[in-house]
Amino acid sequence: MAVQVLGVLGNGILDPATPVVRADDAGLTRGDGCFEGCRVRTDTAGHTRVDKLDRHVARMARSCAALDMPFDEAGWRTLVEQACRAWTVAGEAALKLVQTRGPADGGPTGLLTVSPLPPDYPRQRREGLRVVSLARGLSADAFAEAPWLLGGVKTLSYAVNMAAQREAERRGADEAIFVAADGAVLEAPTGSVVWALDGGLHTTPTGDTGILAGTTQQLLFERAADVGWATFETLATVEDLHAAAVVWVISSVRGPVDVIELDGKARSRKPVIDAEVRALCDF
Ligand code: PLP
């Protein structure tokens, strides 16, 4: 997944091979920073636009505020526009915005990259996801009144999330779903969990659970409500997911992908509902 476009806040678009981060940047040494992952789509005339850009910018502003870092919204929007002009390959790609705290004697570093879609995504979208539930080891309300735990903040500290994905792969699955110590379903390492049950769409509440507010899940719920779905924030168990008509893992770049196996139990696919949910998310 080589970076195709590289941008640096304040410096514009650079050769993707340019060294841009100092060795003592706290983003590298401590995972201290935040990021956004967005899908870009380019038409056959080479025009690129970012899906849900305003939602991503708003969430990055919230992440920076939670981390006591400045957020140069105008600078970021300019850099995104420059990257869109630099990327003209028709189809989908992944845009990443990263802001690190920077070195102790400097300010934050802002980086933007455009890369091809991860190679597994087309297959996963086609075939669905095999998922295992993994313990997160905290109660579902562990983040209540503890802002220093950075619940809901899209920090760069994703080593645990990546380890959970590798564990899922070791167990023969594609993806993990985190479960709280009290059995509540939380989220996937890089996606929200949504399920259809009794004619409604459900997802885990944000806030005390510490999960990320997914921009794709939020868009889906707004559009689903417009076309008559009931939508709910529900603390559910893995047993409840087994009883759901469809379970999806949902995120900006991969989109909504239905779960075809949960903890070794096969799930039948529901192509009509699945297609409706994917379409509501622009996938
Ligand atoms: N939850 C986590 C932990 C994530 O990392 C992500 C996205 O990467 C999501 C949920 C889904 O968020 P979005 O739909 O905004 O991509």
Short mmCIF file of C-alpha atoms and ligand atoms in Angstrom, two decimals, residues 35-37 52 56 59 154 158 161 178 187-193 211-218 250-253, ligand 1:
data_model
loop_
_atom_site.label_atom_id
_atom_site.label_comp_id
_atom_site.label_asym_id
_atom_site.label_seq_id
_atom_site.Cartn_x
_atom_site.Cartn_y
_atom_site.Cartn_z
CA PHE A 35 -5.88 10.68 12.68
CA GLU A 36 -8.76 10.30 10.26
CA GLY A 37 -9.25 7.68 7.55
CA LYS A 52 -18.12 12.88 4.33
CA HIS A 56 -14.10 13.80 9.31
CA ARG A 59 -14.16 14.62 14.38
CA LYS A 154 -9.30 8.69 17.23
CA TYR A 158 -3.84 1.73 17.69
CA ASN A 161 -6.39 -2.58 17.79
CA PHE A 178 -14.26 -6.02 21.15
CA GLU A 187 -16.75 -1.98 18.27
CA ALA A 188 -14.27 -3.54 15.86
CA PRO A 189 -10.60 -2.44 15.92
CA THR A 190 -11.22 -0.17 12.91
CA GLY A 191 -14.98 -0.13 12.55
CA SER A 192 -18.37 0.32 14.18
CA VAL A 193 -20.68 -2.63 14.78
CA ILE A 211 -16.00 3.68 21.46
CA LEU A 212 -15.43 5.94 18.50
CA ALA A 213 -18.44 7.75 17.01
CA GLY A 214 -18.31 6.30 13.48
CA THR A 215 -19.02 8.76 10.69
CA THR A 216 -20.30 5.97 8.42
CA GLN A 217 -22.62 4.57 11.10
CA GLN A 218 -23.96 8.08 11.77
CA ILE A 250 -18.84 -0.45 9.18
CA SER A 251 -16.13 2.08 8.40
CA SER A 252 -15.30 4.82 5.95
CA VAL A 253 -12.88 3.07 3.60
N1 PLP B 1 -14.31 2.49 15.44
C1 PLP B 1 -12.97 2.52 15.33
C2 PLP B 1 -12.14 2.06 16.47
C3 PLP B 1 -12.37 2.96 14.15
O1 PLP B 1 -11.03 2.99 14.05
C4 PLP B 1 -13.19 3.36 13.06
C5 PLP B 1 -12.61 3.84 11.80
O2 PLP B 1 -11.47 3.63 11.52
C6 PLP B 1 -14.58 3.31 13.21
C7 PLP B 1 -15.10 2.88 14.42
C8 PLP B 1 -15.48 3.71 12.10
O3 PLP B 1 -15.43 5.08 11.87
P1 PLP B 1 -15.71 5.72 10.46
O4 PLP B 1 -17.03 5.18 10.01
O5 PLP B 1 -15.79 7.17 10.75
O6 PLP B 1 -14.62 5.35 9.55
#
